[in-house]
Amino acid sequence: MNSCADANYQTMNEDKTMKEGKTMNKGKTAKKAKTMNRIIYARYRQEEVQDFLKASGKQRLDILFAGATGVGKSSTLNSLITARVSDVGTGVDPETSAIKKYCLSRSINLWDTPGLGDSAEADARYETEILKLLHVKKSNADGTVSPLIDLVAIIVDGSSREMGTTFKLLTGRLKNLLATRKLLVLINQADCAMHTHRQVFWKNRKVASPELLTFLDEKAGSVMERIRESTGFDVERPLCYSAKYNFNIKKVYDRILDTMMH
């Protein structure tokens, strides 16, 4: 593809480190890129984070990821931490069976939760665990206490229109507590968003066509409106990404930080 045509495409691996990795030999690319990415997400914007913590009196920030089974919560954490710290389920089989905490950096913790939507019994059990965590308090550097979880990120499956589990999560037992937390909706699996229409994503080239980007923008608007109408939550326009192909992962992290610190 010539340079003019290239300008019409957005790369799925948009992080600078991944681009630099292309110049390495195949045997070292993945390992080197992973190490470089870890530096980005473990230290990226850390000065800004530390300034915020000092001003707010907090010692750390805690983000909880929640959503239906198979939406890619664990994959998202793996992409942010750039290591296989959380096992990934296949299909609709959940891999995470208990809430787990992962340290992204010295001041940021990520919490992975079990997928919802498998059965009423399992959902009741998992919601109880999430509810307990949302009630936990943490001590701050200024001597005050605040809720342990600063932000809840709800992950939605971009390859499906089904959002019943998400609506139930936002309107059920957790609703009142979620209303007191900063809330963020993210749409994963952007690479599969148009699989029922036509193939617009190429695994080898890892690029998204303008057609797919337009579709994703419309999808984000639709999800935002459906959540508002069905749950009453006035959420920010969701960000579409693909944890599998590292598409918009940096933007996901930026959105998380911006939401927590503003």
C-alpha atoms as a printed R data frame, in Angstrom:
    type eleno elety resid chain resno       x       y      z
1   ATOM     1    CA   MET     A     1   0.000   0.000  0.000
2   ATOM     2    CA   ASN     A     2   1.377   3.438 -0.890
3   ATOM     3    CA   SER     A     3   1.830   6.207  1.640
4   ATOM     4    CA   CYS     A     4  -1.318   8.069  0.543
5   ATOM     5    CA   ALA     A     5  -3.444   4.999  1.083
6   ATOM     6    CA   ASP     A     6  -1.712   4.330  4.367
7   ATOM     7    CA   ALA     A     7  -2.897   7.702  5.634
8   ATOM     8    CA   ASN     A     8  -6.488   6.452  5.493
9   ATOM     9    CA   TYR     A     9  -5.863   3.628  7.939
10  ATOM    10    CA   GLN     A    10  -5.363   3.560 11.703
11  ATOM    11    CA   THR     A    11  -2.977   0.936 12.970
12  ATOM    12    CA   MET     A    12  -4.220  -1.534 15.568
13  ATOM    13    CA   ASN     A    13  -0.782  -1.520 17.243
14  ATOM    14    CA   GLU     A    14  -0.506   2.220 17.684
15  ATOM    15    CA   ASP     A    15   1.905   2.295 20.620
16  ATOM    16    CA   LYS     A    16   5.339   3.591 19.647
17  ATOM    17    CA   THR     A    17   7.010   0.635 21.304
18  ATOM    18    CA   MET     A    18   5.127  -1.830 19.155
19  ATOM    19    CA   LYS     A    19   6.061   0.105 16.020
20  ATOM    20    CA   GLU     A    20   9.685   0.059 17.069
21  ATOM    21    CA   GLY     A    21   9.371  -3.661 17.642
22  ATOM    22    CA   LYS     A    22   8.839  -4.182 13.902
23  ATOM    23    CA   THR     A    23  12.497  -3.342 13.292
24  ATOM    24    CA   MET     A    24  13.668  -6.128 15.590
25  ATOM    25    CA   ASN     A    25  14.164  -9.671 14.494
26  ATOM    26    CA   LYS     A    26  11.218 -11.993 15.064
27  ATOM    27    CA   GLY     A    27  12.865 -13.895 17.875
28  ATOM    28    CA   LYS     A    28  13.234 -10.783 20.039
29  ATOM    29    CA   THR     A    29  10.311  -8.615 18.971
30  ATOM    30    CA   ALA     A    30   7.634  -9.863 21.363
31  ATOM    31    CA   LYS     A    31   9.901  -9.970 24.423
32  ATOM    32    CA   LYS     A    32  11.424  -6.549 23.734
33  ATOM    33    CA   ALA     A    33   8.098  -4.900 22.939
34  ATOM    34    CA   LYS     A    34   6.559  -6.367 26.083
35  ATOM    35    CA   THR     A    35   9.365  -4.990 28.225
36  ATOM    36    CA   MET     A    36   9.108  -1.559 26.632
37  ATOM    37    CA   ASN     A    37   5.340  -1.533 27.043
38  ATOM    38    CA   ARG     A    38   5.675  -2.390 30.719
39  ATOM    39    CA   ILE     A    39   7.771   0.749 31.125
40  ATOM    40    CA   ILE     A    40   5.019   2.769 29.453
41  ATOM    41    CA   TYR     A    41   2.178   1.555 31.625
42  ATOM    42    CA   ALA     A    42   4.059   1.172 34.890
43  ATOM    43    CA   ARG     A    43   5.640   4.626 34.647
44  ATOM    44    CA   TYR     A    44   3.497   6.404 32.087
45  ATOM    45    CA   ARG     A    45   2.128   9.686 33.496
46  ATOM    46    CA   GLN     A    46   3.408   8.719 36.933
47  ATOM    47    CA   GLU     A    47   4.548  12.243 37.782
48  ATOM    48    CA   GLU     A    48   1.010  13.438 37.094
49  ATOM    49    CA   VAL     A    49  -0.411  10.578 39.152
50  ATOM    50    CA   GLN     A    50   1.888  11.369 42.067
51  ATOM    51    CA   ASP     A    51   0.892  15.041 41.954
52  ATOM    52    CA   PHE     A    52  -2.758  14.033 42.058
53  ATOM    53    CA   LEU     A    53  -2.207  11.647 44.966
54  ATOM    54    CA   LYS     A    54  -0.373  14.334 46.929
55  ATOM    55    CA   ALA     A    55  -3.108  16.899 46.288
56  ATOM    56    CA   SER     A    56  -5.941  14.463 47.112
57  ATOM    57    CA   GLY     A    57  -4.238  12.950 50.153
58  ATOM    58    CA   LYS     A    58  -4.513   9.431 48.728
59  ATOM    59    CA   GLN     A    59  -1.754   6.844 48.689
60  ATOM    60    CA   ARG     A    60  -2.876   4.878 45.655
61  ATOM    61    CA   LEU     A    61  -5.630   4.487 43.055
62  ATOM    62    CA   ASP     A    62  -7.698   1.335 42.649
63  ATOM    63    CA   ILE     A    63  -9.643   0.383 39.508
64  ATOM    64    CA   LEU     A    64 -12.159  -2.455 39.404
65  ATOM    65    CA   PHE     A    65 -13.041  -4.154 36.102
66  ATOM    66    CA   ALA     A    66 -16.466  -5.779 35.805
67  ATOM    67    CA   GLY     A    67 -18.694  -7.172 33.074
68  ATOM    68    CA   ALA     A    68 -20.227 -10.242 31.512
69  ATOM    69    CA   THR     A    69 -18.323 -13.461 30.937
70  ATOM    70    CA   GLY     A    70 -16.234 -13.344 27.765
71  ATOM    71    CA   VAL     A    71 -16.010  -9.572 27.335
72  ATOM    72    CA   GLY     A    72 -12.247  -9.606 27.902
73  ATOM    73    CA   LYS     A    73 -11.638  -8.202 31.382
74  ATOM    74    CA   SER     A    74  -8.636 -10.438 31.978
75  ATOM    75    CA   SER     A    75  -7.289  -9.748 28.477
76  ATOM    76    CA   THR     A    76  -7.555  -6.043 29.177
77  ATOM    77    CA   LEU     A    77  -5.563  -6.377 32.385
78  ATOM    78    CA   ASN     A    78  -2.944  -8.453 30.604
79  ATOM    79    CA   SER     A    79  -2.596  -5.753 27.943
80  ATOM    80    CA   LEU     A    80  -2.200  -2.989 30.514
81  ATOM    81    CA   ILE     A    81   0.256  -4.899 32.660
82  ATOM    82    CA   THR     A    82   1.854  -6.410 29.524
83  ATOM    83    CA   ALA     A    83   2.297  -9.780 31.151
84  ATOM    84    CA   ARG     A    84   0.109 -12.849 31.454
85  ATOM    85    CA   VAL     A    85  -0.844 -12.179 35.048
86  ATOM    86    CA   SER     A    86  -4.479 -13.108 34.516
87  ATOM    87    CA   ASP     A    87  -5.634 -16.243 32.702
88  ATOM    88    CA   VAL     A    88  -7.966 -15.676 29.781
89  ATOM    89    CA   GLY     A    89 -11.101 -17.733 29.268
90  ATOM    90    CA   THR     A    90 -12.139 -19.140 25.908
91  ATOM    91    CA   GLY     A    91 -15.575 -18.596 24.439
92  ATOM    92    CA   VAL     A    92 -18.119 -18.115 27.199
93  ATOM    93    CA   ASP     A    93 -16.197 -20.135 29.770
94  ATOM    94    CA   PRO     A    94 -15.103 -17.828 32.618
95  ATOM    95    CA   GLU     A    95 -11.500 -18.036 33.753
96  ATOM    96    CA   THR     A    96 -11.647 -15.682 36.724
97  ATOM    97    CA   SER     A    97 -13.544 -17.302 39.608
98  ATOM    98    CA   ALA     A    98 -12.569 -14.884 42.367
99  ATOM    99    CA   ILE     A    99 -11.681 -11.213 42.642
100 ATOM   100    CA   LYS     A   100  -7.960 -10.724 42.084
101 ATOM   101    CA   LYS     A   101  -5.737  -7.697 42.592
102 ATOM   102    CA   TYR     A   102  -2.799  -6.825 40.344
103 ATOM   103    CA   CYS     A   103  -0.315  -4.009 40.891
104 ATOM   104    CA   LEU     A   104   0.158  -2.012 37.716
105 ATOM   105    CA   SER     A   105   2.569   0.366 39.439
106 ATOM   106    CA   ARG     A   106   3.513   1.449 42.949
107 ATOM   107    CA   SER     A   107   0.458   3.701 43.037
108 ATOM   108    CA   ILE     A   108  -2.146   1.938 40.872
109 ATOM   109    CA   ASN     A   109  -3.928  -1.374 41.500
110 ATOM   110    CA   LEU     A   110  -6.168  -3.199 39.017
111 ATOM   111    CA   TRP     A   111  -8.916  -5.525 40.278
112 ATOM   112    CA   ASP     A   112 -10.227  -8.352 38.090
113 ATOM   113    CA   THR     A   113 -13.682  -9.764 38.846
114 ATOM   114    CA   PRO     A   114 -15.500 -12.943 37.763
115 ATOM   115    CA   GLY     A   115 -17.640 -12.702 34.662
116 ATOM   116    CA   LEU     A   116 -21.374 -12.331 35.157
117 ATOM   117    CA   GLY     A   117 -24.235 -13.854 33.209
118 ATOM   118    CA   ASP     A   118 -23.533 -17.593 33.484
119 ATOM   119    CA   SER     A   119 -26.192 -18.437 36.052
120 ATOM   120    CA   ALA     A   120 -28.338 -16.695 38.643
121 ATOM   121    CA   GLU     A   121 -26.612 -18.599 41.433
122 ATOM   122    CA   ALA     A   122 -23.111 -17.673 40.278
123 ATOM   123    CA   ASP     A   123 -24.114 -14.069 39.645
124 ATOM   124    CA   ALA     A   124 -25.528 -13.718 43.155
125 ATOM   125    CA   ARG     A   125 -22.291 -15.056 44.615
126 ATOM   126    CA   TYR     A   126 -20.044 -12.856 42.487
127 ATOM   127    CA   GLU     A   127 -22.159  -9.752 43.057
128 ATOM   128    CA   THR     A   128 -21.902 -10.333 46.793
129 ATOM   129    CA   GLU     A   129 -18.109 -10.408 46.523
130 ATOM   130    CA   ILE     A   130 -18.054  -7.239 44.427
131 ATOM   131    CA   LEU     A   131 -20.463  -5.590 46.855
132 ATOM   132    CA   LYS     A   132 -18.165  -6.423 49.767
133 ATOM   133    CA   LEU     A   133 -15.192  -4.939 47.930
134 ATOM   134    CA   LEU     A   134 -17.083  -1.741 47.138
135 ATOM   135    CA   HIS     A   135 -17.790  -1.363 50.862
136 ATOM   136    CA   VAL     A   136 -14.107  -1.657 51.807
137 ATOM   137    CA   LYS     A   137 -12.364   1.541 52.913
138 ATOM   138    CA   LYS     A   138  -8.705   2.511 52.626
139 ATOM   139    CA   SER     A   139  -6.573   4.809 54.719
140 ATOM   140    CA   ASN     A   140  -5.218   7.876 52.988
141 ATOM   141    CA   ALA     A   141  -1.934   9.686 53.501
142 ATOM   142    CA   ASP     A   142  -3.740  12.657 55.056
143 ATOM   143    CA   GLY     A   143  -5.287  10.496 57.763
144 ATOM   144    CA   THR     A   144  -8.740  10.282 56.211
145 ATOM   145    CA   VAL     A   145 -10.456   7.189 54.856
146 ATOM   146    CA   SER     A   146 -12.167   6.717 51.499
147 ATOM   147    CA   PRO     A   147 -13.670   3.880 49.466
148 ATOM   148    CA   LEU     A   148 -11.036   1.387 48.329
149 ATOM   149    CA   ILE     A   149 -12.272   1.369 44.739
150 ATOM   150    CA   ASP     A   150 -11.871   4.747 43.045
151 ATOM   151    CA   LEU     A   151 -13.228   3.802 39.640
152 ATOM   152    CA   VAL     A   152 -15.326   0.976 38.199
153 ATOM   153    CA   ALA     A   153 -14.711   0.117 34.540
154 ATOM   154    CA   ILE     A   154 -17.586  -1.796 32.941
155 ATOM   155    CA   ILE     A   155 -16.380  -3.814 29.950
156 ATOM   156    CA   VAL     A   156 -18.835  -4.471 27.104
157 ATOM   157    CA   ASP     A   157 -18.464  -6.947 24.239
158 ATOM   158    CA   GLY     A   158 -18.125  -4.993 20.996
159 ATOM   159    CA   SER     A   159 -18.956  -8.047 18.869
160 ATOM   160    CA   SER     A   160 -22.490  -8.389 20.225
161 ATOM   161    CA   ARG     A   161 -25.583  -6.261 20.774
162 ATOM   162    CA   GLU     A   162 -26.543  -8.248 23.869
163 ATOM   163    CA   MET     A   163 -26.213  -6.044 26.940
164 ATOM   164    CA   GLY     A   164 -28.660  -7.657 29.351
165 ATOM   165    CA   THR     A   165 -25.930  -8.588 31.832
166 ATOM   166    CA   THR     A   166 -24.513  -5.053 31.746
167 ATOM   167    CA   PHE     A   167 -27.953  -3.561 32.371
168 ATOM   168    CA   LYS     A   168 -28.531  -5.986 35.244
169 ATOM   169    CA   LEU     A   169 -25.153  -5.080 36.753
170 ATOM   170    CA   LEU     A   170 -25.998  -1.377 36.666
171 ATOM   171    CA   THR     A   171 -29.567  -1.701 37.954
172 ATOM   172    CA   GLY     A   172 -29.261  -4.546 40.472
173 ATOM   173    CA   ARG     A   173 -27.773  -4.831 43.947
174 ATOM   174    CA   LEU     A   174 -24.690  -2.815 42.998
175 ATOM   175    CA   LYS     A   175 -26.561   0.200 41.611
176 ATOM   176    CA   ASN     A   176 -26.469   2.422 44.693
177 ATOM   177    CA   LEU     A   177 -22.772   1.835 45.327
178 ATOM   178    CA   LEU     A   178 -21.854   2.228 41.658
179 ATOM   179    CA   ALA     A   179 -23.647   5.572 41.694
180 ATOM   180    CA   THR     A   180 -21.141   6.753 44.321
181 ATOM   181    CA   ARG     A   181 -18.081   5.728 42.294
182 ATOM   182    CA   LYS     A   182 -16.564   7.117 39.136
183 ATOM   183    CA   LEU     A   183 -17.888   4.910 36.350
184 ATOM   184    CA   LEU     A   184 -16.394   4.183 32.965
185 ATOM   185    CA   VAL     A   185 -17.762   2.032 30.121
186 ATOM   186    CA   LEU     A   186 -15.299   0.477 27.665
187 ATOM   187    CA   ILE     A   187 -16.086  -1.586 24.561
188 ATOM   188    CA   ASN     A   188 -13.626  -4.430 23.959
189 ATOM   189    CA   GLN     A   189 -13.211  -6.736 20.933
190 ATOM   190    CA   ALA     A   190 -13.358  -3.910 18.435
191 ATOM   191    CA   ASP     A   191 -11.625  -6.196 15.925
192 ATOM   192    CA   CYS     A   192 -14.751  -8.395 15.860
193 ATOM   193    CA   ALA     A   193 -17.320  -5.605 15.804
194 ATOM   194    CA   MET     A   194 -18.269  -6.042 12.134
195 ATOM   195    CA   HIS     A   195 -17.734  -9.791 11.767
196 ATOM   196    CA   THR     A   196 -21.367 -10.351 10.744
197 ATOM   197    CA   HIS     A   197 -21.176  -7.664  8.067
198 ATOM   198    CA   ARG     A   198 -17.870  -8.018  6.272
199 ATOM   199    CA   GLN     A   199 -14.224  -8.609  7.076
200 ATOM   200    CA   VAL     A   200 -12.502  -5.257  7.595
201 ATOM   201    CA   PHE     A   201  -9.750  -6.290  9.940
202 ATOM   202    CA   TRP     A   202  -6.566  -7.997  8.749
203 ATOM   203    CA   LYS     A   203  -4.693 -10.019 11.349
204 ATOM   204    CA   ASN     A   204  -1.346  -9.787  9.575
205 ATOM   205    CA   ARG     A   205  -1.431  -6.048  8.913
206 ATOM   206    CA   LYS     A   206  -3.333  -5.123 12.064
207 ATOM   207    CA   VAL     A   207  -5.119  -2.137 10.605
208 ATOM   208    CA   ALA     A   208  -8.675  -0.887 10.942
209 ATOM   209    CA   SER     A   209 -10.331   0.510  7.841
210 ATOM   210    CA   PRO     A   210 -12.169   3.844  7.864
211 ATOM   211    CA   GLU     A   211 -15.346   1.804  7.542
212 ATOM   212    CA   LEU     A   212 -14.633  -0.046 10.782
213 ATOM   213    CA   LEU     A   213 -13.643   3.150 12.589
214 ATOM   214    CA   THR     A   214 -16.938   4.760 11.569
215 ATOM   215    CA   PHE     A   215 -18.834   1.683 12.712
216 ATOM   216    CA   LEU     A   216 -17.054   1.728 16.084
217 ATOM   217    CA   ASP     A   217 -17.916   5.391 16.601
218 ATOM   218    CA   GLU     A   218 -21.568   4.638 15.909
219 ATOM   219    CA   LYS     A   219 -21.381   1.613 18.209
220 ATOM   220    CA   ALA     A   220 -20.026   3.764 21.047
221 ATOM   221    CA   GLY     A   221 -22.855   6.236 20.648
222 ATOM   222    CA   SER     A   222 -25.437   3.463 20.578
223 ATOM   223    CA   VAL     A   223 -24.075   1.777 23.721
224 ATOM   224    CA   MET     A   224 -23.995   5.111 25.561
225 ATOM   225    CA   GLU     A   225 -27.637   5.846 24.729
226 ATOM   226    CA   ARG     A   226 -28.803   2.315 25.554
227 ATOM   227    CA   ILE     A   227 -27.157   2.490 28.972
228 ATOM   228    CA   ARG     A   228 -28.722   5.862 29.693
229 ATOM   229    CA   GLU     A   229 -32.186   4.720 28.634
230 ATOM   230    CA   SER     A   230 -32.064   1.331 30.388
231 ATOM   231    CA   THR     A   231 -30.204   2.170 33.614
232 ATOM   232    CA   GLY     A   232 -30.343   5.922 34.166
233 ATOM   233    CA   PHE     A   233 -26.551   6.163 34.313
234 ATOM   234    CA   ASP     A   234 -25.262   9.170 32.375
235 ATOM   235    CA   VAL     A   235 -21.964   7.699 31.176
236 ATOM   236    CA   GLU     A   236 -19.281   9.253 29.025
237 ATOM   237    CA   ARG     A   237 -19.166   8.069 25.419
238 ATOM   238    CA   PRO     A   238 -17.469   4.630 25.612
239 ATOM   239    CA   LEU     A   239 -14.078   3.996 24.065
240 ATOM   240    CA   CYS     A   240 -13.745   1.060 21.654
241 ATOM   241    CA   TYR     A   241 -10.577  -1.034 21.796
242 ATOM   242    CA   SER     A   242  -9.142  -4.494 21.238
243 ATOM   243    CA   ALA     A   243  -7.094  -6.018 24.039
244 ATOM   244    CA   LYS     A   244  -6.150  -8.887 21.741
245 ATOM   245    CA   TYR     A   245  -4.493  -6.648 19.153
246 ATOM   246    CA   ASN     A   246  -3.452  -3.765 21.436
247 ATOM   247    CA   PHE     A   247  -5.766  -1.392 19.580
248 ATOM   248    CA   ASN     A   248  -6.456   1.782 21.614
249 ATOM   249    CA   ILE     A   249  -5.010   0.252 24.803
250 ATOM   250    CA   LYS     A   250  -3.014   3.398 25.479
251 ATOM   251    CA   LYS     A   251  -6.224   5.407 25.041
252 ATOM   252    CA   VAL     A   252  -7.964   3.079 27.488
253 ATOM   253    CA   TYR     A   253  -5.313   3.814 30.103
254 ATOM   254    CA   ASP     A   254  -5.477   7.540 29.381
255 ATOM   255    CA   ARG     A   255  -9.263   7.457 29.766
256 ATOM   256    CA   ILE     A   256  -8.942   5.627 33.086
257 ATOM   257    CA   LEU     A   257  -6.421   8.118 34.460
258 ATOM   258    CA   ASP     A   258  -8.302  11.152 33.192
259 ATOM   259    CA   THR     A   259 -11.569   9.916 34.685
260 ATOM   260    CA   MET     A   260 -10.000   9.277 38.092
261 ATOM   261    CA   MET     A   261  -7.996  12.470 38.306
262 ATOM   262    CA   HIS     A   262 -10.592  14.948 37.060
